[in-house]
Coordinates of C-alpha atoms and ligand atoms in Angstrom, one line a residue:
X1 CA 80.9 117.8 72.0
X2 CA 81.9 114.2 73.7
X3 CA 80.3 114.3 76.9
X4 CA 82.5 111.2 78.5
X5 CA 84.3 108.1 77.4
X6 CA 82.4 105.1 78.8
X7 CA 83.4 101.5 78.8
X8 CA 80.3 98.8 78.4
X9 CA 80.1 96.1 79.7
X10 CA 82.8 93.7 78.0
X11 CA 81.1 90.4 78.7
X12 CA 84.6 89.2 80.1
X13 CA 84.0 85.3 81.7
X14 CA 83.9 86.1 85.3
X15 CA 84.7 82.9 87.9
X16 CA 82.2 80.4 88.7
X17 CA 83.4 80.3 92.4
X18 CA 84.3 82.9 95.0
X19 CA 88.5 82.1 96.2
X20 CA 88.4 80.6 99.7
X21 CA 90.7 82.9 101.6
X22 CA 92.2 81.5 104.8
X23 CA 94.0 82.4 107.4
X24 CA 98.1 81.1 107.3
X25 CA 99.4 80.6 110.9
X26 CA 102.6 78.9 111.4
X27 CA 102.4 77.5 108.0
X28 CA 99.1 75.9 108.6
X29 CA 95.9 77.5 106.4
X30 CA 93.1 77.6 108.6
X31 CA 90.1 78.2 108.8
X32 CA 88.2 80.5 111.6
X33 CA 87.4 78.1 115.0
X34 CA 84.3 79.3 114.7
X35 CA 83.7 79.3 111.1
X36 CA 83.0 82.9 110.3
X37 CA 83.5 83.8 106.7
X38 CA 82.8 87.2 105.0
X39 CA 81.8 87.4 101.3
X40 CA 83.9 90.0 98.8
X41 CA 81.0 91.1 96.6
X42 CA 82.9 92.8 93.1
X43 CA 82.4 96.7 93.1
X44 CA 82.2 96.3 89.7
X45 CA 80.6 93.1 89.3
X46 CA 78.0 92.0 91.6
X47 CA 79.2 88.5 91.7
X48 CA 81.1 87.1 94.9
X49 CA 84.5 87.0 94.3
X50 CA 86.1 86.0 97.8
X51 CA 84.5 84.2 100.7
X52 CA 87.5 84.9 103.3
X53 CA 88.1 83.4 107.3
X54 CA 86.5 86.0 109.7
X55 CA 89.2 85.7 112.2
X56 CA 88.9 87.1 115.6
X57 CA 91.3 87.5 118.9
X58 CA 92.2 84.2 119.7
X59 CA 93.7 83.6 115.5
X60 CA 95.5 87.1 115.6
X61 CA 97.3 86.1 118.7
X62 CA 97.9 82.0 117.7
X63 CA 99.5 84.2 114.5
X64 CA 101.6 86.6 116.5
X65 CA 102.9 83.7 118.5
X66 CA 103.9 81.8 115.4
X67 CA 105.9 84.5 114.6
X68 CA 107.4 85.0 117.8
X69 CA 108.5 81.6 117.7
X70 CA 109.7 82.1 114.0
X71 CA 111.4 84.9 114.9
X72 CA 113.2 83.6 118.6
X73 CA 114.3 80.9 116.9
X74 CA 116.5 82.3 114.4
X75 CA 115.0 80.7 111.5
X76 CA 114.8 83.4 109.2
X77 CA 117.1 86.0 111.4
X78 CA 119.8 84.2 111.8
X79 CA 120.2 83.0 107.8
X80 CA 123.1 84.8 106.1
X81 CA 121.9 88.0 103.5
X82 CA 122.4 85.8 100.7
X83 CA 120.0 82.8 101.8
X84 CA 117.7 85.6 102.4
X85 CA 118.1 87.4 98.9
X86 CA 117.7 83.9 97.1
X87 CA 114.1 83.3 98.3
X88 CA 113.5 86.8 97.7
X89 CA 114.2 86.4 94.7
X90 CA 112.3 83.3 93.7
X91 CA 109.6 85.0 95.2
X92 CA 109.6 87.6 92.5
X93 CA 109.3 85.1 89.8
X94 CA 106.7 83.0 91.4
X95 CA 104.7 86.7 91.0
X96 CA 105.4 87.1 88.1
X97 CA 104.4 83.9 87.1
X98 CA 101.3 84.3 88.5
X99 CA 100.3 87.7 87.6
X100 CA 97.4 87.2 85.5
X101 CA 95.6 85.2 88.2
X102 CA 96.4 87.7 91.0
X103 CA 95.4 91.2 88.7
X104 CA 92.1 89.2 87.8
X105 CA 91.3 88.5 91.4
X106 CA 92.6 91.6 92.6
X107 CA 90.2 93.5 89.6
X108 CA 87.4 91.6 91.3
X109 CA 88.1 92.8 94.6
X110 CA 88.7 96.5 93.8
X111 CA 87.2 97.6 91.0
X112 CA 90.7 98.7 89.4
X113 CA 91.1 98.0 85.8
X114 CA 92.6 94.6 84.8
X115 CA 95.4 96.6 82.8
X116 CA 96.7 98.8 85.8
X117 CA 96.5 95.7 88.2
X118 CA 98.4 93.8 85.9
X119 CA 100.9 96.3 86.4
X120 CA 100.5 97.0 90.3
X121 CA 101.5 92.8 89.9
X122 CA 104.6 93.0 87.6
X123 CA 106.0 96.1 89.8
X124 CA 105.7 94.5 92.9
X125 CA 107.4 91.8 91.5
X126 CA 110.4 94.3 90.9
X127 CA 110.6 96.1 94.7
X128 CA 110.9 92.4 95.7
X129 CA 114.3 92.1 93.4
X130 CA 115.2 95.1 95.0
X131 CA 114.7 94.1 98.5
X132 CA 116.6 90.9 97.6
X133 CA 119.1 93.6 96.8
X134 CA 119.2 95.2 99.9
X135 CA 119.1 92.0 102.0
X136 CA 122.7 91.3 100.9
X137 CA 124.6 94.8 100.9
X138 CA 122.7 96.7 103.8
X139 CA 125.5 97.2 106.6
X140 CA 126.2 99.2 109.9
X141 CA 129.2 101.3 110.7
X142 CA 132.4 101.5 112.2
X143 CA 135.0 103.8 114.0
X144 CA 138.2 102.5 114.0
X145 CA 139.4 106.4 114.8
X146 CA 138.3 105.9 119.0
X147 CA 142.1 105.3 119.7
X148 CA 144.6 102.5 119.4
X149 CA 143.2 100.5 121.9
X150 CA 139.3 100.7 120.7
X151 CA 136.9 100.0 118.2
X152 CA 133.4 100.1 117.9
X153 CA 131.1 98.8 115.2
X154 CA 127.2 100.0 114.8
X155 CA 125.5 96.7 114.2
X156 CA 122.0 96.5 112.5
X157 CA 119.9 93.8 113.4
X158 CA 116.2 92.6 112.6
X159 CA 113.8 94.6 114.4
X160 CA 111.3 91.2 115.3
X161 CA 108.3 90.8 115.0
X162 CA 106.3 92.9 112.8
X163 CA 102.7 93.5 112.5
X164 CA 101.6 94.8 108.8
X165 CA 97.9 96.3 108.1
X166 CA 97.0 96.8 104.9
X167 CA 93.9 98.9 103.1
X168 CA 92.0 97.9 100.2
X169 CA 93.3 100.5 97.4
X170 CA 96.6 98.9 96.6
X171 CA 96.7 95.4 98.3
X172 CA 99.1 93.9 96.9
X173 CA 101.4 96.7 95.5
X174 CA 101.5 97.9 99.4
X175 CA 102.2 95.1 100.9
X176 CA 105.2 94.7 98.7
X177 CA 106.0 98.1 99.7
X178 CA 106.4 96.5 103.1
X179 CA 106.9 92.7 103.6
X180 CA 110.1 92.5 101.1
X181 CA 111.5 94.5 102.9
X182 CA 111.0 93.4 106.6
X183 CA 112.1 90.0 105.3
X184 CA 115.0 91.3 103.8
X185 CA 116.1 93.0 106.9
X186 CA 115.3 89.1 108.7
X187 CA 112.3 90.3 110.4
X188 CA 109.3 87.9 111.0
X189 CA 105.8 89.2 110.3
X190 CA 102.1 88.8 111.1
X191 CA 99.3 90.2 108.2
X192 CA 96.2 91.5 108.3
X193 CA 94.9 92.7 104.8
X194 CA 91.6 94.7 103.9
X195 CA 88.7 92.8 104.9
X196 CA 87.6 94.0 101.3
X197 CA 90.4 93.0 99.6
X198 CA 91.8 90.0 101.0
X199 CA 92.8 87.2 97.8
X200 CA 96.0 88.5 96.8
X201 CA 97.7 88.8 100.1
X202 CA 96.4 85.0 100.4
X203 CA 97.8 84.1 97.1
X204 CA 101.5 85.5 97.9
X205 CA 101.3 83.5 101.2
X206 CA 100.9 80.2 98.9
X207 CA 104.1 81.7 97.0
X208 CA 106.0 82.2 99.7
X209 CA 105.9 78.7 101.0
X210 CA 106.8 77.3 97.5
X211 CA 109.6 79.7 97.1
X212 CA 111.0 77.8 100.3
X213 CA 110.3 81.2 103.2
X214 CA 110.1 78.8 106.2
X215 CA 107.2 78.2 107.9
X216 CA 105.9 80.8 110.3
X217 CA 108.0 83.5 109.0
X218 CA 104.8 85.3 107.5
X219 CA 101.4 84.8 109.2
X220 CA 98.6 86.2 107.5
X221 CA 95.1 87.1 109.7
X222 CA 91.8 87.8 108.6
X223 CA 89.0 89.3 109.2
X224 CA 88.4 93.3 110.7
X225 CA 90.4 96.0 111.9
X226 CA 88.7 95.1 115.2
X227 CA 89.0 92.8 116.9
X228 CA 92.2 91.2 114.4
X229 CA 94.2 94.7 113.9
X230 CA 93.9 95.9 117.4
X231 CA 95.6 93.3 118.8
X232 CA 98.1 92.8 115.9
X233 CA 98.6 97.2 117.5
X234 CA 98.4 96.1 121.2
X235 CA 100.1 92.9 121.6
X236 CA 103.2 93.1 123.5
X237 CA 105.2 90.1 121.7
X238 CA 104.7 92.6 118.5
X239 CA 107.9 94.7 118.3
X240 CA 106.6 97.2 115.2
X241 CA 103.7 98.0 113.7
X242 CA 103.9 99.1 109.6
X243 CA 100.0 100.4 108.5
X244 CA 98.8 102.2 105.7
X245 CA 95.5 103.6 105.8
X246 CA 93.8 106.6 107.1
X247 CA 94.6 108.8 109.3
X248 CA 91.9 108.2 111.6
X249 CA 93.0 104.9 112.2
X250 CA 96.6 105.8 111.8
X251 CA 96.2 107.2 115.1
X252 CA 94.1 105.0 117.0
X253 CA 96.6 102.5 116.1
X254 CA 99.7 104.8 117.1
X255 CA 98.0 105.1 120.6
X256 CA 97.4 101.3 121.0
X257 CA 100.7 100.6 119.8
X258 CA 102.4 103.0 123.2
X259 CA 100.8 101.1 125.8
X260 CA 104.2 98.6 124.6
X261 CA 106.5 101.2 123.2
X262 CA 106.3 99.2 120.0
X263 CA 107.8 101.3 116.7
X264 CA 105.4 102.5 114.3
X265 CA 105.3 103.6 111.0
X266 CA 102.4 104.9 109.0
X267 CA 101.4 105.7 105.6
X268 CA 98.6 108.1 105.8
X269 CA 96.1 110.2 103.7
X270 CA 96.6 112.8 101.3
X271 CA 96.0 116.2 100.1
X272 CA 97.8 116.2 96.9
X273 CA 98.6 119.9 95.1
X274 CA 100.0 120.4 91.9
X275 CA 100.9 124.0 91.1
X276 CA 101.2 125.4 87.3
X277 CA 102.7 128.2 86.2
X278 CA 102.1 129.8 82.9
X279 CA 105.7 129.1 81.6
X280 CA 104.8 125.1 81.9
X281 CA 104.3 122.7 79.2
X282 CA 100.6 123.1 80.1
X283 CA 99.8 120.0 77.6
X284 CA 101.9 117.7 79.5
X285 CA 100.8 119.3 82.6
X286 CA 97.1 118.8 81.8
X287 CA 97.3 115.1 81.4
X288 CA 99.5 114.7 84.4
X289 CA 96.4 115.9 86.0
X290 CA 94.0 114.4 84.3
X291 CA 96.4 111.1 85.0
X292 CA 96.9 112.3 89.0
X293 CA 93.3 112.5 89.9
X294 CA 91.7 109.6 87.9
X295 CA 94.1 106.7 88.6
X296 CA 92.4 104.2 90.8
X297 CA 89.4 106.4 91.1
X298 CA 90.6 108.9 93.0
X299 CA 90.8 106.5 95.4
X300 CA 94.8 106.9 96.0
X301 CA 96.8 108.5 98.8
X302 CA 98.7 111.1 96.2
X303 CA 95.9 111.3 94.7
X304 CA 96.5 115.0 92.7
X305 CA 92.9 116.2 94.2
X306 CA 93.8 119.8 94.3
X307 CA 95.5 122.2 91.5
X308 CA 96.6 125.6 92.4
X309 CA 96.9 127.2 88.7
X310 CA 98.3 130.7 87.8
X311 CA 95.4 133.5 87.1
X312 CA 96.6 134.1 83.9
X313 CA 96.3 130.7 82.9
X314 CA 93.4 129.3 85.3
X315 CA 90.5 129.7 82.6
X316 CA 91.8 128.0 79.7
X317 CA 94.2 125.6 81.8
X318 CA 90.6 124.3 83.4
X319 CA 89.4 124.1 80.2
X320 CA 91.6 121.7 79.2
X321 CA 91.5 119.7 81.9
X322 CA 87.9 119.4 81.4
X323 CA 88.5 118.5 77.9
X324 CA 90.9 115.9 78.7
X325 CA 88.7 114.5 81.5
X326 CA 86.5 113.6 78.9
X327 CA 88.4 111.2 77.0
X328 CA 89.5 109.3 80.1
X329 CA 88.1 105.8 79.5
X330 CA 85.9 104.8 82.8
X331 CA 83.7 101.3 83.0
X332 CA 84.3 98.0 82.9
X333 CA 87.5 97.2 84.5
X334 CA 88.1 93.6 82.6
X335 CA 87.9 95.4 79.2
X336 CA 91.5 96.3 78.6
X337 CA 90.5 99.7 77.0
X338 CA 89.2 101.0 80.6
X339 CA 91.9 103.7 82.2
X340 CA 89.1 104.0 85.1
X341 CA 87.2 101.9 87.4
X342 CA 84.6 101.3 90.0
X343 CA 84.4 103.1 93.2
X344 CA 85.1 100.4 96.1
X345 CA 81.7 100.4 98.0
X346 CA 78.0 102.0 97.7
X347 CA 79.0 103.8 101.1
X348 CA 81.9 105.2 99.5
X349 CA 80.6 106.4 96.4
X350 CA 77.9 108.4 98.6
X351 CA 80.5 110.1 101.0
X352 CA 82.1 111.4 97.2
X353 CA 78.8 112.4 96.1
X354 CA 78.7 114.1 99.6
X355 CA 81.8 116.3 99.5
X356 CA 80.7 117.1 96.0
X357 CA 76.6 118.2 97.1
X358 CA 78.0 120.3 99.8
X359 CA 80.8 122.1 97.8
X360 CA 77.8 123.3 95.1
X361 CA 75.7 124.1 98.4
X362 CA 79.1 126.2 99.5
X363 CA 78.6 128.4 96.1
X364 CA 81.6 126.0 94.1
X365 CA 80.9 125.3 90.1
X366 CA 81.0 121.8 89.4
X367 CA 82.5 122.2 85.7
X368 CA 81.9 118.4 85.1
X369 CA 80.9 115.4 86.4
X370 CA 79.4 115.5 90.1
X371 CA 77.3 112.4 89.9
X372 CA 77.3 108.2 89.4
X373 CA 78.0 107.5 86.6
X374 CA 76.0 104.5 84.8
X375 CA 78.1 102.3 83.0
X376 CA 76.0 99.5 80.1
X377 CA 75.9 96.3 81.9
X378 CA 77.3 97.0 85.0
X379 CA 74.9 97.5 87.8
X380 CA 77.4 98.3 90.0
X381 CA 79.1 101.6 91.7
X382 CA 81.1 104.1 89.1
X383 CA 81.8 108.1 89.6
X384 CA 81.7 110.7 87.0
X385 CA 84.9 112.5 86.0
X386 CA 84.5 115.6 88.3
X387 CA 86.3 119.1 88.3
X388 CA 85.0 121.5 90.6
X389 CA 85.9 125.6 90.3
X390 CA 85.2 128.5 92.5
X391 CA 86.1 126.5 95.5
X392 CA 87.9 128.6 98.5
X393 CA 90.7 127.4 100.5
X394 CA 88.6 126.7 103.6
X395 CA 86.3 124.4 101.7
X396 CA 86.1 120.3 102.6
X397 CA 86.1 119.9 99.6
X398 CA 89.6 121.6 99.1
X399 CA 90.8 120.5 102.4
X400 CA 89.8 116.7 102.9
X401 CA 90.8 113.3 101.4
X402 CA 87.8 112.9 98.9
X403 CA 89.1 109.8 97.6
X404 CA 87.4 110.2 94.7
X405 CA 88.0 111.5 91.1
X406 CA 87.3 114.9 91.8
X407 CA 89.6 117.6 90.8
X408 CA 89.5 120.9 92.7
X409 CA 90.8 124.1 91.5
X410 CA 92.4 127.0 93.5
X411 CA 94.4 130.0 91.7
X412 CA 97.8 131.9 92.8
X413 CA 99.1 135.2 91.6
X414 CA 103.1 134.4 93.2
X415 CA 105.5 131.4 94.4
X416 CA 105.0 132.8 97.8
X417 CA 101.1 132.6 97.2
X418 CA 101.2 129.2 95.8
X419 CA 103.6 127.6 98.6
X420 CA 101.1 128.8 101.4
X421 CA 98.2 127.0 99.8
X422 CA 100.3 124.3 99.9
X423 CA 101.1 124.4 103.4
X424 CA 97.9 124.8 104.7
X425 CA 97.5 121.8 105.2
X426 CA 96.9 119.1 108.0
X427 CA 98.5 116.6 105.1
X428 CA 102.0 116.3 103.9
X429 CA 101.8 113.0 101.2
X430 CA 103.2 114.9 97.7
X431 CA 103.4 117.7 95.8
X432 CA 103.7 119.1 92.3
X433 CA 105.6 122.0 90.7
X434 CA 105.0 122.5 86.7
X435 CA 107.3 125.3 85.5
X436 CA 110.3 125.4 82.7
X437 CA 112.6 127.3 84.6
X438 CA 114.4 125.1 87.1
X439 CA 114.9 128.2 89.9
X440 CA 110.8 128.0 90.2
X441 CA 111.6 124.2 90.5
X442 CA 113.9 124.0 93.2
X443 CA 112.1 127.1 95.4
X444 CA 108.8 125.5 95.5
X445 CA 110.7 122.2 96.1
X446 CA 112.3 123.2 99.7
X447 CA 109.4 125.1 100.3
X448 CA 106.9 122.9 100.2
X449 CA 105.7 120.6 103.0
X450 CA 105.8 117.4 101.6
X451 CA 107.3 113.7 101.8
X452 CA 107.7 113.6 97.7
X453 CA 107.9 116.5 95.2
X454 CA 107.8 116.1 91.4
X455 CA 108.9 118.3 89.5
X456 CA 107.4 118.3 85.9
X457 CA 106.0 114.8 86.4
X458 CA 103.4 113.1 88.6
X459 CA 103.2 110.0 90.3
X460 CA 106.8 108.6 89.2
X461 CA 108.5 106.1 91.5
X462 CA 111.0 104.0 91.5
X463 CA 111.6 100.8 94.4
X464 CA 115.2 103.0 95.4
X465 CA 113.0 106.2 96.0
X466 CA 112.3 106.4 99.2
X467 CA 108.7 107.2 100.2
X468 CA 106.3 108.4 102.5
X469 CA 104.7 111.6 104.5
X470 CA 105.1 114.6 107.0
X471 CA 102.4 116.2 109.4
X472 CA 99.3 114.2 109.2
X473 CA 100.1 111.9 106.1
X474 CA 101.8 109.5 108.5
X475 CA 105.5 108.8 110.0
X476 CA 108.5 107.1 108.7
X477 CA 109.7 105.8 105.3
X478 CA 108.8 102.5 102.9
X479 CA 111.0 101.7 100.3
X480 CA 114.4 102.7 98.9
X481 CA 117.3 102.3 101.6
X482 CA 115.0 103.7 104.1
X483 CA 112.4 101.8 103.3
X484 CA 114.9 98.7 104.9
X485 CA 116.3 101.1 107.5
X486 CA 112.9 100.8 109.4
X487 CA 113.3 97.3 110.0
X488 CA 116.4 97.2 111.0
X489 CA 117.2 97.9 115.1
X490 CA 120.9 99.5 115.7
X491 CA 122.7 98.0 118.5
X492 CA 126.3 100.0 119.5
X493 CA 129.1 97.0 120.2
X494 CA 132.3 99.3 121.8
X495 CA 135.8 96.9 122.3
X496 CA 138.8 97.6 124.0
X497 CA 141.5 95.8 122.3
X498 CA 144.0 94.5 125.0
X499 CA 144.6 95.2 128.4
X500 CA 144.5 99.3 128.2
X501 CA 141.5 99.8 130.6
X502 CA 142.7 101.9 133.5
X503 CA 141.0 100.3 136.7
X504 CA 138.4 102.5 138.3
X505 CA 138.9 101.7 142.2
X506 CA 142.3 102.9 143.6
X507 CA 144.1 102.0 146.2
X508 CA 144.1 97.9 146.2
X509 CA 147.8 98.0 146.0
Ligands
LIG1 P1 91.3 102.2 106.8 O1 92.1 103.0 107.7 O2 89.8 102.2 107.0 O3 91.7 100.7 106.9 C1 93.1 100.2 106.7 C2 93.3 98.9 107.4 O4 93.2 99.1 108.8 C3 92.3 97.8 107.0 O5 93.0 96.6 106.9 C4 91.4 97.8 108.2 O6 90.7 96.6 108.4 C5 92.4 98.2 109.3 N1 91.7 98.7 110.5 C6 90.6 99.4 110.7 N2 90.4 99.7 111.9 C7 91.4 99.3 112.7 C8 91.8 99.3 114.0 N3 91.0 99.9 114.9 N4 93.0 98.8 114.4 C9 93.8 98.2 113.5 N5 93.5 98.1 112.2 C10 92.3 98.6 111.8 O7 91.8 102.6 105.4 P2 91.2 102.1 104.0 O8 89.8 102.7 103.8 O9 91.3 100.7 103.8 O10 92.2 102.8 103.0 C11 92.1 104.1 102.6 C12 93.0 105.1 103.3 O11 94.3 104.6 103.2 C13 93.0 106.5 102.8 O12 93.0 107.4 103.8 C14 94.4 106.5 102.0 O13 94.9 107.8 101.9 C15 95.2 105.7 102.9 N6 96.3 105.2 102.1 C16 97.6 105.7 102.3 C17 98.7 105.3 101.6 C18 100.1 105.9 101.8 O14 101.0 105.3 101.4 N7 100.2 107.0 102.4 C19 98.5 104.4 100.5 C20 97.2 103.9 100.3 C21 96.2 104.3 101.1

């Protein structure tokens, strides 16, 4: 029997020096007064792919004051949609043009495989065409029904100033979840990427200024969450704060960001269930899984980490699984034939290991997988394929964001049974229904607590579907119409149209 499919060592060229990542500040690249760099080592690798400013207090706040001034000025917020659009635009071709440089870089950084950062690239490219979209047909409301002698229009204006924090997982794909957008809406913006993933982010800043953004429009910071993100969270000349991350410091960064009343919106962790039942295509369903919980590692905020499967189908729908989960390709992630990559740090790969030792400990089965995995030629940080059976509702295993590729599987006997696995929950990212009859569908659909649902698919999206998460997996919505909606400040303007306006004091004769 196969026991996994593992990618050597390809031998791929890797670059001869680390990418000097700066900081961007009102068009200038700096780097750090002091000097302070930190070296990316590769996950996968070993090499040092990035050596990237170390910023500090005093470079977050010269950033936030660019934008300020970017912002106050009108340079970007007062242009018309169109003006907007057409850098937007040109934007989206520079990416594209320079895909294979940023997926190589970005491979380096995260351990993803070159083919799905490729990808990651080329879409991102694609919810910057859509933003340009928005930029030019987004528009407030009227009432022209008040009266004769009225009318009111619901304006939408650029919120300001907004902070963005980004996490390593998906650096560039998430940022382009976010920045497109707050442009498009006319917003200014400060940046502070992943300390562990920091090149791309860099790169897009050299494409914005050749695309023609104006200078100061998009500051980018670097360096860690504290001291750079806390004050891009605290600083009172910020006007939102857009982060995805966990949910730990989700909230730390809601609470900094009240002290000012600044808005907030957050893209959290996950808890991911899918739920079969026995009338699914269980072939299709299978991979989905197999698809859900491997991509990126595990390491993914909808992540498909738990399955609640029907009893009558549980035994031989693990099975398959487990079958499946051995033909997924992990190793190196430059060869083009690897589906699965490294594990983002040493540290991380042991808090996996973790949640897996203390699940067997617990009385779990650990079906496959549970280990490192060695990969030819790569001394670096990889993660077996791992599904894990027996495992009770109440377990960390079946609870927590692993962030790792490990399956867990839970059984249900009705709907009703299924949805309150579900919901017991403290996350709310996406969930996942596998039936032929559409009734099952749309029941488990309302019922379920959950920003996304798919239905007989996993992991779709699309730049006009909205997304994001209820109850701990964060607050508000990125992409899609809504996505643009968060940027955008409403502001009531109420005329009277001629001299109607009965006077309020009396008696003046
Ligand atoms: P993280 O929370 O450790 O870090 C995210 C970012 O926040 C980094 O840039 C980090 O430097 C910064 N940061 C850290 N401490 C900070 C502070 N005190 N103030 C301000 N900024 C601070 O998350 P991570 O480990 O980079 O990413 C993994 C997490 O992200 C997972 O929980 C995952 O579920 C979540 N995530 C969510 C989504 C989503 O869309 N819901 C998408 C991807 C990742």
């Amino acid at each position: 029997m196969l026991e996994l499919t593992i990618v050597p060592s390809s031998g791929a060229a890797l670059p001869t020096t680390p990418f000097h990542a700066r900081h961007l500040i009102g068009g200038t690249w700096r780097d750090s007064a002091d000097g302070a760099t930190t070296d990316r080592i590769s996950p996968s690798h070993g090499i040092v792919v990035s050596r990237a400013a170390k910023g500090g207090k005093a470079e977050a706040e010269a950033a936030i004051a660019a934008a300020r001034e970017a912002f106050d000025d009108g340079r970007w917020s007062h242009l018309s949609g169109k003006a907007r659009a057409a850098i937007l635009l040109k934007i989206a071709d520079l990416i594209e043009r320079n895909a294979d440089r940023m997926a190589l870089i970005e491979t380096l950084e995260s351990g993803k495989p070159i083919t799905q950062a490729r990808g990651e690239v080329s879409g991102a490219a694609d919810l910057w065409r859509y933003a340009a979209s928005l930029a030019r047909t987004h528009h407030g409301d009227s009432h022209n029904s008040l009266g004769e002698d009225m009318l009111a229009v619901v304006l939408k204006e650029p919120i300001g100033v907004v902070s963005i924090i980004t996490p390593w997982n998906f650096p560039f794909w998430i940022l382009s979840q976010k920045l497109p957008f707050a442009l498009a809406a006319g917003c200014t913006c400060v940046i502070k990427p992943s300390e562990l993933t920091p090149s791309t982010t860099v790169i897009l800043g050299e494409l914005l200024a050749e695309a023609g953004l104006p200078a100061g429009v998009v500051n980018i910071v670097l360096g860690l969450g504290q001291p750079v993100g806390a004050t891009l969270a605290q600083d009172p000349r910020v006007d939102m704060i857009t982060f995805t991350g966990s949910t730990a410091v989700g909230r730390g960064i809601a609470a900094a960001a009240s002290t000012t009343l600044k808005k907030v919106a957050l893209e959290l962790g996950g808890k991911n269930p899918q739920v079969i039942f026995p009338d699914a295509d269980l072939e299709s369903a299978a991979d989905a899984v197999v698809f859900g919980v491997y991509f990126n590692v595990g390491q993914c905020c909808n992540s498909g980490s738990r399955i609640i499967v029907h009893e009558d189908i549980a035994r031989d729908f693990t099975e398959r699984v487990v079958t499946l989960s051995r033909h997924a390709a992990f190793g190196d992630p430059l060869d083009p034939a690897t589906q699965v990559g490294a594990i983002v740090s040493a540290e991380h790969g042991a808090k996996i290991d973790a949640y897996v030792s203390a699940a067997r400990s617990a009385g779990a089965t650990v079906r496959l997988g549970g280990a490192p995995l060695k990969v030819p030629g790569l001394t670096a940080q990889f993660y077996a394929p791992t599904v894990v059976t027996d495992v009770t509702p109440d377990m960390p295993i079946a609870r927590e964001e692993v962030f790792g590729p490990v399956l867990t599987v839970l059984t249900f006997r009705t709907l009703d049974q299924a949805l309150a696995l579900v919901n017991d929950a403290d996350y709310g990212l996406s969930a996942g229904v596998w039936s032929e009859n559409v009734h099952t569908c749309l029941a488990f659909a309302r019922g379920a607590q959950a920003g996304t649902v798919w239905t007989n698919t996993w992991m779709d999206g699309f730049p006009e579907v909205t997304f994001g998460g209820v109850k701990q997996s964060g607050l508000g919505r990125e992409i899609g119409r809504h996505g643009l909606e968060e940027f955008l400040e409403v502001k009531s303007l109420v005329m009277r149209i001629g001299r109607s306006r009965a006077p309020w004091v009396r008696g003046q004769g």
